[in-house]
Coordinates of C-alpha atoms and ligand atoms in Angstrom, one line a residue:
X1 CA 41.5 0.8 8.9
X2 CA 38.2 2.6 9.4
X3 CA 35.3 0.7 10.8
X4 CA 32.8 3.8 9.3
X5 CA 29.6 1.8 7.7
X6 CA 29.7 0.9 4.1
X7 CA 27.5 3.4 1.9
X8 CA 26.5 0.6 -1.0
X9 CA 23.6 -1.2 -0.1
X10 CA 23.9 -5.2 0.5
X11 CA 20.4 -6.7 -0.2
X12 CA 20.3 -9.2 2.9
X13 CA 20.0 -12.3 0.7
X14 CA 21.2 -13.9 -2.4
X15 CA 19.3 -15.0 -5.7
X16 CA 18.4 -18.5 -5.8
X17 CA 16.0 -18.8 -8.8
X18 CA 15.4 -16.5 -11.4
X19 CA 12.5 -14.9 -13.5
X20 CA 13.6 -14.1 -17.4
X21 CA 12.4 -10.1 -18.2
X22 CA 11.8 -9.4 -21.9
X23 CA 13.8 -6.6 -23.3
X24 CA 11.2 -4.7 -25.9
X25 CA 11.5 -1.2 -28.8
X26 CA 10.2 1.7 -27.9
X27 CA 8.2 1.4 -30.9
X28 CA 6.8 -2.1 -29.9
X29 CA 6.2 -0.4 -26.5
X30 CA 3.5 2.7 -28.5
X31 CA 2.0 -0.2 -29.7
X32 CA 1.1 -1.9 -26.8
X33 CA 0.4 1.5 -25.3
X34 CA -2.2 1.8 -27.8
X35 CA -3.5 -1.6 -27.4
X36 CA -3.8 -1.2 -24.1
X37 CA -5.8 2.4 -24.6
X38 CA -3.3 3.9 -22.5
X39 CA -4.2 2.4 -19.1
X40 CA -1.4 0.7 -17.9
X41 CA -3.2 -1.6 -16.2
X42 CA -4.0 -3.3 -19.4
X43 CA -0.8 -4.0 -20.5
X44 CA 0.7 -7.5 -20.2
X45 CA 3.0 -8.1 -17.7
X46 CA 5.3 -9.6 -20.3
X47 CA 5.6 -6.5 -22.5
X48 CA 7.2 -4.5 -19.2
X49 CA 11.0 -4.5 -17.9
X50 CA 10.4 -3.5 -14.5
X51 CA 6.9 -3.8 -12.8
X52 CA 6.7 -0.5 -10.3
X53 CA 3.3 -0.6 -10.7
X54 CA 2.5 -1.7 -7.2
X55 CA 4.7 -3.9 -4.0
X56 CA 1.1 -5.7 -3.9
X57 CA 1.7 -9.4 -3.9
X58 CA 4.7 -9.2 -6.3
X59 CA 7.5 -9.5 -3.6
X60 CA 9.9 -12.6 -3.9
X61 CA 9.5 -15.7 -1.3
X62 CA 12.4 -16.7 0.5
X63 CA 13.5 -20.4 0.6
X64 CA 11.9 -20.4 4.0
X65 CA 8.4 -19.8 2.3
X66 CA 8.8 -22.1 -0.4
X67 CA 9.2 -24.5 2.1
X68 CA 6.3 -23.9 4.6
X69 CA 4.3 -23.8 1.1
X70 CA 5.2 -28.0 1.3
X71 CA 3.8 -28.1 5.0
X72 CA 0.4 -27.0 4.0
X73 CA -2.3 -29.0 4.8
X74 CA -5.3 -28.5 2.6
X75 CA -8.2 -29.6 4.9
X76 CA -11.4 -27.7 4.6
X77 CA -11.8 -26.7 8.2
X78 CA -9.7 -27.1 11.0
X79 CA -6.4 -26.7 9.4
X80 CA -3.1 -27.0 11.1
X81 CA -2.3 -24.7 8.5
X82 CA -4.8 -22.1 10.0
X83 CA -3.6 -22.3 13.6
X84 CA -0.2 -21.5 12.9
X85 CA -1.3 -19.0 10.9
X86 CA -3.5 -17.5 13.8
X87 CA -0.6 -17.8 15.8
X88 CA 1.9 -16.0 13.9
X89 CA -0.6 -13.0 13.8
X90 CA -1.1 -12.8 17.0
X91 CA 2.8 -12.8 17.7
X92 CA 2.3 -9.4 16.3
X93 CA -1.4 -8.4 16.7
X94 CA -3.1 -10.0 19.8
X95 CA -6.6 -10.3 18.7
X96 CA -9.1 -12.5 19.5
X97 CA -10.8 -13.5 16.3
X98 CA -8.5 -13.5 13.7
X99 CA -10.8 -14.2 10.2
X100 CA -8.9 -15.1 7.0
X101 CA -10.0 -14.2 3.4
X102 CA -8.1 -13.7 0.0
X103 CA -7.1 -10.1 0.2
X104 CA -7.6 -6.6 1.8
X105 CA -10.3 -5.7 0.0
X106 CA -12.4 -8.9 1.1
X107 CA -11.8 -8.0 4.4
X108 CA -13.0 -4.4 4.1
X109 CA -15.8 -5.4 2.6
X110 CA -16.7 -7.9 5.2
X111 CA -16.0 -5.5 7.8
X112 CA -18.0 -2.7 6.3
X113 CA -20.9 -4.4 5.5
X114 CA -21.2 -5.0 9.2
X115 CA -20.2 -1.3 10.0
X116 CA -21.2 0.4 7.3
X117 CA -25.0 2.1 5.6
X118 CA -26.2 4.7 4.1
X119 CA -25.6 8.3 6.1
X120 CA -23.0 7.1 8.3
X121 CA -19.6 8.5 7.8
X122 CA -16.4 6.7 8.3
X123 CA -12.7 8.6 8.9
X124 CA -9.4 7.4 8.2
X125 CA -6.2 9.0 7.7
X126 CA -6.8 8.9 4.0
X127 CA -8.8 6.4 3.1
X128 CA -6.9 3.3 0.4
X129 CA -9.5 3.3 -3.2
X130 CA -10.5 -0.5 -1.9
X131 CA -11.2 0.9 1.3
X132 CA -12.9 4.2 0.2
X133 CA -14.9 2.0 -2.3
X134 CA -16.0 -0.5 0.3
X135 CA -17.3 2.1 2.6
X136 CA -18.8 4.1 0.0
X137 CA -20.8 0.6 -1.5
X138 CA -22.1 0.3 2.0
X139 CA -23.9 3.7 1.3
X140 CA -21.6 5.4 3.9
X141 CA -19.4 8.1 3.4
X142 CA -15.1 8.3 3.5
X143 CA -13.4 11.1 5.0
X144 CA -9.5 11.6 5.0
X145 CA -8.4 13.5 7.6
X146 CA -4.8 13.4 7.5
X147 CA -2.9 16.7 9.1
X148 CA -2.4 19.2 6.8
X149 CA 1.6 18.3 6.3
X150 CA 0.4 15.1 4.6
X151 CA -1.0 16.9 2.3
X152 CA 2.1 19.1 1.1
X153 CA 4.3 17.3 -0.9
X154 CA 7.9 19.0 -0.2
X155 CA 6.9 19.4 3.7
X156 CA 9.4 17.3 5.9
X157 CA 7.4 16.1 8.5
X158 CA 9.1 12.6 10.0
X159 CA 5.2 11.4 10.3
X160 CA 3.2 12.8 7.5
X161 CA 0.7 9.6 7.6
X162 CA -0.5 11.4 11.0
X163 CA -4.7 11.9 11.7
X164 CA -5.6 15.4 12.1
X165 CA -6.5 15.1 15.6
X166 CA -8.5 18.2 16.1
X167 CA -10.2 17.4 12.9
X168 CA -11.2 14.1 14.3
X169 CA -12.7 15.5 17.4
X170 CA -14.8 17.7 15.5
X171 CA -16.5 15.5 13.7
X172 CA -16.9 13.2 16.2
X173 CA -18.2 16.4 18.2
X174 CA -21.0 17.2 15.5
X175 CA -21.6 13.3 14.2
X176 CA -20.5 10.8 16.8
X177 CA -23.9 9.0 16.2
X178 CA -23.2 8.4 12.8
X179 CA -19.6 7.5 13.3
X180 CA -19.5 3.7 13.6
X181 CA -15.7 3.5 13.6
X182 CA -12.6 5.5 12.7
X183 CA -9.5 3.8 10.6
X184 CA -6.1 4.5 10.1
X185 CA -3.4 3.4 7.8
X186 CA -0.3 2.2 8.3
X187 CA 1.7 3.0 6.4
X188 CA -0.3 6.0 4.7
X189 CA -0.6 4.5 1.0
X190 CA -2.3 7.2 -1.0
X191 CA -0.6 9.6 0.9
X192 CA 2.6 8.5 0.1
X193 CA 3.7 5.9 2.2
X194 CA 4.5 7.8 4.3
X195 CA 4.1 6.6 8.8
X196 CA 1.7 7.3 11.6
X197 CA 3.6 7.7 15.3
X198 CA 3.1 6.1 17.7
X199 CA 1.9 9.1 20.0
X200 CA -0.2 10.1 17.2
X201 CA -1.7 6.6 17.7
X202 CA -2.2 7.0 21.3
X203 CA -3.9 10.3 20.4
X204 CA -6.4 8.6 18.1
X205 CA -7.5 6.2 20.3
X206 CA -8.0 8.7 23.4
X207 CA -10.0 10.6 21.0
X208 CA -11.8 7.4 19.7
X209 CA -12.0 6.4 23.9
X210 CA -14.0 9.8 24.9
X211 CA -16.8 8.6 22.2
X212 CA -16.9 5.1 22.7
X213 CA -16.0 4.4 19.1
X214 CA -13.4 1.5 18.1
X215 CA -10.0 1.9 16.4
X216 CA -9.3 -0.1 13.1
X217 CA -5.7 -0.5 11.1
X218 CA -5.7 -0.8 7.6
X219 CA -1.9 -2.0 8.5
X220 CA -0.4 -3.5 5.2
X221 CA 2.7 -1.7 5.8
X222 CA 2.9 -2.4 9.3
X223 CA 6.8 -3.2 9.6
X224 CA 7.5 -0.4 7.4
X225 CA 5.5 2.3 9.7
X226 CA 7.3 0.4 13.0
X227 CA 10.3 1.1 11.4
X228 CA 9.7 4.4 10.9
X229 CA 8.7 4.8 14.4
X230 CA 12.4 3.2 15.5
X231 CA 14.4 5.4 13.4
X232 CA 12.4 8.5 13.8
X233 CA 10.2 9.1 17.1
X234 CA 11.5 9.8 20.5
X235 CA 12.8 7.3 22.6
X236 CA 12.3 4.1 19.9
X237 CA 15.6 3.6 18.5
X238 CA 16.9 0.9 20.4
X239 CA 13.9 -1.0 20.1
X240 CA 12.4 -4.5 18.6
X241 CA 10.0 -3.5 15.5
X242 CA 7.9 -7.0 16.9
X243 CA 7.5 -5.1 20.3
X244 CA 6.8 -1.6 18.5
X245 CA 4.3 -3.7 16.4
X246 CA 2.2 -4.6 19.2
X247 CA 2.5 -1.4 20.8
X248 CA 0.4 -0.2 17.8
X249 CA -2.1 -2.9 17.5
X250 CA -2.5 -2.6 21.1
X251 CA -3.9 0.5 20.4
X252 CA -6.6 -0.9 18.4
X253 CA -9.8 -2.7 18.3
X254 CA -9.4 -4.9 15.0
X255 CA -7.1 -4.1 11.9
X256 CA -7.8 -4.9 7.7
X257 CA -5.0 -6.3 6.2
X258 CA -4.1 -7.3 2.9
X259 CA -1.2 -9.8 3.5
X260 CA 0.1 -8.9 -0.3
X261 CA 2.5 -6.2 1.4
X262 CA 4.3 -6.8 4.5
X263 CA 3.3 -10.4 5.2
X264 CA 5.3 -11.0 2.0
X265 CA 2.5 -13.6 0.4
X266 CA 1.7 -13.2 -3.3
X267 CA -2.2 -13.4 -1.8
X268 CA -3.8 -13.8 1.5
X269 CA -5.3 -11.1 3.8
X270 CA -6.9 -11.5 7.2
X271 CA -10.0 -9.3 9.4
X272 CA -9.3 -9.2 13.0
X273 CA -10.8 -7.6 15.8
X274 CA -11.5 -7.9 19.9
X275 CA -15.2 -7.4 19.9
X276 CA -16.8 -11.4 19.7
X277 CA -20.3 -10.3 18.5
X278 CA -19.2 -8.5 15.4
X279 CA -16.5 -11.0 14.6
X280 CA -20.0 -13.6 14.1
X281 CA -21.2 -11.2 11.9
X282 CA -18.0 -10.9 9.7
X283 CA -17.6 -14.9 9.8
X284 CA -20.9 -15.3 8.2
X285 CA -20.2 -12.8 5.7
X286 CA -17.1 -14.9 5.2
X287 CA -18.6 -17.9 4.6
X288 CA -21.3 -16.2 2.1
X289 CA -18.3 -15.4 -0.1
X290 CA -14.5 -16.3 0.8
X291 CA -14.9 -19.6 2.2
X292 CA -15.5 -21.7 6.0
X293 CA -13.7 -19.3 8.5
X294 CA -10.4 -21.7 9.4
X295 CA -9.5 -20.6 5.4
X296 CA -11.1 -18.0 4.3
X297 CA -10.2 -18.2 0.4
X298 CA -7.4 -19.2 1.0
X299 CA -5.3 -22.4 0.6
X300 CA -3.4 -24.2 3.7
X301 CA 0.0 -23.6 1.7
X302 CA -0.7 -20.1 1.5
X303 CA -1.8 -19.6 5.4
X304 CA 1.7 -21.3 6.2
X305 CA 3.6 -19.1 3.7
X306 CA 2.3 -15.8 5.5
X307 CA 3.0 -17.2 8.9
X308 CA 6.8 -17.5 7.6
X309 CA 6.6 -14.4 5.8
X310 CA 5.5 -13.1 9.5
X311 CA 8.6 -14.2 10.9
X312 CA 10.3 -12.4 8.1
X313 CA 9.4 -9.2 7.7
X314 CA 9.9 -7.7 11.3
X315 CA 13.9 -8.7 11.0
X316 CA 15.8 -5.5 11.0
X317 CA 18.3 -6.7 8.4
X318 CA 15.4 -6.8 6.3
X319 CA 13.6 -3.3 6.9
X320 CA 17.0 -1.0 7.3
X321 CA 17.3 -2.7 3.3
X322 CA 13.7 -2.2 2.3
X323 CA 13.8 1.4 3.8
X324 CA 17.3 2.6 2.7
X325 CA 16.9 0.9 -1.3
X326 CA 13.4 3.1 -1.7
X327 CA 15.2 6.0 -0.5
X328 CA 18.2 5.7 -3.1
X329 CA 15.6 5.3 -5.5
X330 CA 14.3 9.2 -4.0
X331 CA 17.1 10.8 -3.5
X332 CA 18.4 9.6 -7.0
X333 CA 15.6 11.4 -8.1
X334 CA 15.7 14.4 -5.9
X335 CA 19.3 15.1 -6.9
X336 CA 18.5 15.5 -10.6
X337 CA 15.8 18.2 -9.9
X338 CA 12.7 15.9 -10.6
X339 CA 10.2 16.7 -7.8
X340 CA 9.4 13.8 -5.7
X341 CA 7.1 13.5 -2.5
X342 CA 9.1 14.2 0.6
X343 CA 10.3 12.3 2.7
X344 CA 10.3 9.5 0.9
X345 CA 7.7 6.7 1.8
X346 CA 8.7 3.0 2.6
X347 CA 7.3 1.1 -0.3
X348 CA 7.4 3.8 -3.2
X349 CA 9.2 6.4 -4.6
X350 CA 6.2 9.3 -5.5
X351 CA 6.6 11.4 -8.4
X352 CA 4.6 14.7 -8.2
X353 CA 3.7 14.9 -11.5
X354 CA 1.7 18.4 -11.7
X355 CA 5.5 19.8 -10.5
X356 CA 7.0 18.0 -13.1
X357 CA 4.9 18.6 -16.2
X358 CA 3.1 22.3 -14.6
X359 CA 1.5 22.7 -18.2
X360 CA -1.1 19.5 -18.3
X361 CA -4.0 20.8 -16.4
X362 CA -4.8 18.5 -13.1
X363 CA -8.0 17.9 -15.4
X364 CA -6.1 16.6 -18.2
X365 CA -4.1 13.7 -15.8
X366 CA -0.2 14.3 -15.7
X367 CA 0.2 11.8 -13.9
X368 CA -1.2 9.8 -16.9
X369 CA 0.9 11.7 -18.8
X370 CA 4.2 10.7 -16.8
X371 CA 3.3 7.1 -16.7
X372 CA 2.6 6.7 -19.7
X373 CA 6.3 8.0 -21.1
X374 CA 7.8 6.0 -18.2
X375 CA 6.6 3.0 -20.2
X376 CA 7.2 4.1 -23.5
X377 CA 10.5 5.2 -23.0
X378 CA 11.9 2.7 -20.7
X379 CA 9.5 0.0 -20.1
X380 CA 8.7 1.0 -16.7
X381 CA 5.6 0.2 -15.1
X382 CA 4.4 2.9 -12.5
X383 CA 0.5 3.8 -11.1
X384 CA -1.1 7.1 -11.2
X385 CA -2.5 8.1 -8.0
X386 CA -4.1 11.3 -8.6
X387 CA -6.9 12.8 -10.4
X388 CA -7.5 9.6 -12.5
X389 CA -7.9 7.1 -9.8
X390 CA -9.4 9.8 -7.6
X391 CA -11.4 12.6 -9.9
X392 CA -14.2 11.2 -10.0
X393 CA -17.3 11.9 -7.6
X394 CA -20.2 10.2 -6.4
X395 CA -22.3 12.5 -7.6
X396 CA -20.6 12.0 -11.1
X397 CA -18.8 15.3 -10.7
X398 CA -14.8 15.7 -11.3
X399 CA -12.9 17.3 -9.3
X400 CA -8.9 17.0 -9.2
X401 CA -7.6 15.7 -5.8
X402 CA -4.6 17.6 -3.9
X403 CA -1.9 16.1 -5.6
X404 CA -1.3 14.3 -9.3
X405 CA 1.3 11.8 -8.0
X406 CA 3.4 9.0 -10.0
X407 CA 4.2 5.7 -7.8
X408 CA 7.2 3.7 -8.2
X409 CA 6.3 0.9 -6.4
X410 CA 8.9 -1.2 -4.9
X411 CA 7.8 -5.1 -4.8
X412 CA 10.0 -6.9 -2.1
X413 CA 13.1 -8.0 -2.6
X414 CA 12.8 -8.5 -6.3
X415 CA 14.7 -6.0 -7.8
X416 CA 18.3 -5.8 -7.6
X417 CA 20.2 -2.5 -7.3
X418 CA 20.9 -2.1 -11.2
X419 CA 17.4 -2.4 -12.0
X420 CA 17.1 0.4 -10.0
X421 CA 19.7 2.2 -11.6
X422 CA 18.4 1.5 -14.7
X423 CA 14.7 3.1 -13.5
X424 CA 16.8 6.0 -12.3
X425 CA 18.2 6.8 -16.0
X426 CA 15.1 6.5 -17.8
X427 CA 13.1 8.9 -15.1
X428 CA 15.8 11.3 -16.5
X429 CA 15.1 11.3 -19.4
X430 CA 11.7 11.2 -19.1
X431 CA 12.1 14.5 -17.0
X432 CA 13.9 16.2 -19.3
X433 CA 11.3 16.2 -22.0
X434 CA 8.5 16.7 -19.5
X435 CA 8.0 20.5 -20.8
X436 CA 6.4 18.1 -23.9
X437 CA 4.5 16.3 -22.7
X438 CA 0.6 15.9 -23.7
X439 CA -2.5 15.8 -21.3
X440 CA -4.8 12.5 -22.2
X441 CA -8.4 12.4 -21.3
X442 CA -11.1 9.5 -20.9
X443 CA -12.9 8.0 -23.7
X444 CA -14.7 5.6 -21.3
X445 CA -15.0 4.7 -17.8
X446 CA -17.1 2.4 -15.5
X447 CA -18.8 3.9 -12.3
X448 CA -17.1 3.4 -9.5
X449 CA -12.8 2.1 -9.3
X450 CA -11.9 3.8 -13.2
X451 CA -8.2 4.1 -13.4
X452 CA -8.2 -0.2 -13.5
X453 CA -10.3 -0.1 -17.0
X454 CA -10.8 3.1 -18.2
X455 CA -10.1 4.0 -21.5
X456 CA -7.8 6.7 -21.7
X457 CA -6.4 8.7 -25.3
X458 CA -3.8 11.6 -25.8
X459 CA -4.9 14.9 -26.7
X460 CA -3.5 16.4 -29.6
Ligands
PLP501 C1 -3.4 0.8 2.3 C2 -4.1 -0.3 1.6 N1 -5.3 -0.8 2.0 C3 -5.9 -1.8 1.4 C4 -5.4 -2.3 0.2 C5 -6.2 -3.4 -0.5 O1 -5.6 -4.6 -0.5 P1 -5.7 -5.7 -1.6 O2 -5.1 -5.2 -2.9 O3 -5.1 -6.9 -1.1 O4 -7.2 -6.0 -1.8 C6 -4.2 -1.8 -0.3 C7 -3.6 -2.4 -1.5 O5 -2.8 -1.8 -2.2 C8 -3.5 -0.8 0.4 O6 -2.3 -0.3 0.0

């Protein structure tokens, strides 16, 4: 008998408790459509089938988890809960000061209110919205800088989440002195999840060496990108994502991380960094708004639950699953002609929804336009990432990003194969009356972070 590898994909674990989902009409779904003015962020989580609207904090908790939840120890400083928390970082990410707080965002804004101000400019890859928003609240302003692959969505580049090295150089050639520090993300959310070598890494920081700037990960996708790095750069594949992990973070000074993602915790984040002097100034921020520095906003169960989660997410049972079940999802997809972001990213399948509905006008939001009939034909909750989250410019201007992308989020280990199967059905048929499809526009919007409220309305 042949010992060639099985092609079905066996999610390495079993179900041990279960969540009901509520089955719904499509015509009770238009109604909550138009209660929720179109923005599917105001729908209630109970009126969807299957959540795909982001892998942020909606992952299942193994046994192990639930567990280390029961060993938390809720003291308000000095935790042991904290120190094995610290510890199981720094198994990955050896920094000195490791600073909890409640999520990502908390730490960028912690970190950029001690980096950031008005004319200085801060790079990234492509900046995260949270991220962008941070910086831009500290007065200072965002630029992406990915290579010009990343920003082509059929182009097949193994590591589209790269920096634009040249690019970086010359800015830091005309603006070093207003540079304070340069980020990159790992895995490259709003570019598509897609990963960031490891030589591209090394490139960054000898860039970021010659101008005495320090190196920060956003890395919420952290085992995703190392596994990337395994299966696809030169001279990797036979090694431990752990070790590849800290070859990245050695690269850096200090890393943001919302532990929503990879740590597998439904919350938690942590700020960590080298440099002792700014880590006082981020710990009292912290203690203006998250909480005493051995918690920061966080509970004792929930420290111990990312330590396990830690453990967890750098198995390679784990990742060659969480890698291989997005890409079915893709190539699924792919092979029925709807045009999808290639390759395809860790955690999300991306629709490009300009390709697949040409006549809506970047202006008039088909990614909206795509969501919205994911939902109302199959219940499917997905994000636009594209000229609604993005259009809209400081100076008040709109302007329509690169791409008009559709995210099909994929929350760990929560969905079963079938579900996916399921999603793969209705995307057909949403694609095959795409030619239909109406652009919406916005009836109301708040300054700053407008795809989360907005008010949003088909156009006749
Ligand atoms: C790349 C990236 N950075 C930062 C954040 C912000 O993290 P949080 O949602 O925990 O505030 C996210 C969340 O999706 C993200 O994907």
């Amino acid at each position: 008998m042949s010992d060639a590898p099985f092609s079905t994909i066996v999610e390495p674990f079993r179900i041990h408790s279960v969540e009901p989902l509520v089955m719904t009409t499509r015509q009770q779904r238009r109604g909550h459509l138009r209660a929720a003015s179109y923005n599917l962020f105001q729908l209630r989580a109970e009126h969807v089938l299957i959540d795909l609207l982001t892998d942020s904090g909606t992952g299942a908790m193994s046994r192990d988890q639930w567990a280390a939840i029961q060993h938390g120890d809720e003291s308000y400083a000095g935790s042991p809960s904290y120190y094995l928390f610290v510890d199981a970082v720094r198994e990955l990410f050896p920094f000195e000061h490791v600073i909890p707080v409640h999520q990502g965002r908390a730490a960028e804004r912690i970190l950029f209110t001690a980096l950031g101000g008005p004319g200085l400019i801060v790079p990234n890859n492509t900046h995260f919205d949270t991220t962008r928003a941070n910086v831009e609240a500290s007065g200072a302003r965002a630029v992406d800088l990915v290579i010009a692959e990343g920003r082509d969505p059929l182009n097949e580049h193994p590591f589209k989440g790269n920096m634009d090295l040249e690019a970086l150089e010359a800015l830091l050639a005309e603006h070093a002195d207003s540079v304070p520090c340069v980020m990159v993300t790992i895995t490259n959310n709003s570019g598509g999840g897609q990963p960031v070598s490891l030589a591209n890494l090394r490139g960054v920081r000898e860039v970021c060496d010659r101008y005495g700037k320090p190196l920060f990960l956003d890395a919420c996708r952290f085992a995703e990108n190392a596994w990337f790095i395994r299966e696809r750069e030169d001279g990797q594949g036979e090694r431990d994502v752990a070790d590849i992990v800290r070859d990245m973070s050695a690269l850096a000074d200090g890393m943001t991380m919302s532990a929503k993602k990879d740590p597998m915790g439904n919350i938690g984040g942590w700020l960590a960094m080298r440099d002792d002097d700014l880590a006082q100034t981020c710990r009292t921020q912290l203690i203006l708004t998250e909480g005493f520095s051995t918690y920061g906003g966080l509970a004792g169960r929930d420290l111990e639950a990312l330590a396990q989660g830690l453990k967890e997410v750098v198995q390679h049972d784990y990742l060659r699953y969480r890698i291989r079940s997005t890409a079915y999802l893709g190539e699924a997809l792919q092979k029925m002609g709807i045009p999808v972001l290639r390759p395809i990213g860790g955690h999300a399948v991306y629709i490009d929804a300009r390709g697949l509905a040409p006549q809506i006008d970047p202006l008039q939001y088909p990614g909206q336009a795509v969501a919205v009939a994911l939902y109302e034909v199959g219940g499917i909750r997905s994000c636009e990432i594209g000229t609604v989250m993005f259009g809209r410019q400081p100076d008040g201007s709109e302007v329509a990003p690169s791409m008009d992308l559709v995210r099909l989020a994929i929350p760990r280990r929560t969905y079963t194969q079938s579900h996916i199967d399921y999603v793969i059905e209705v995307c057909e048929r949403v694609a095959a009356g795409a030619a239909s499809l109406p652009g919406y526009r916005i009836t109301a919007e708040p300054p700053s972070l407008r795809h989360f409220t907005a008010t949003i309305q088909a156009l006749d």
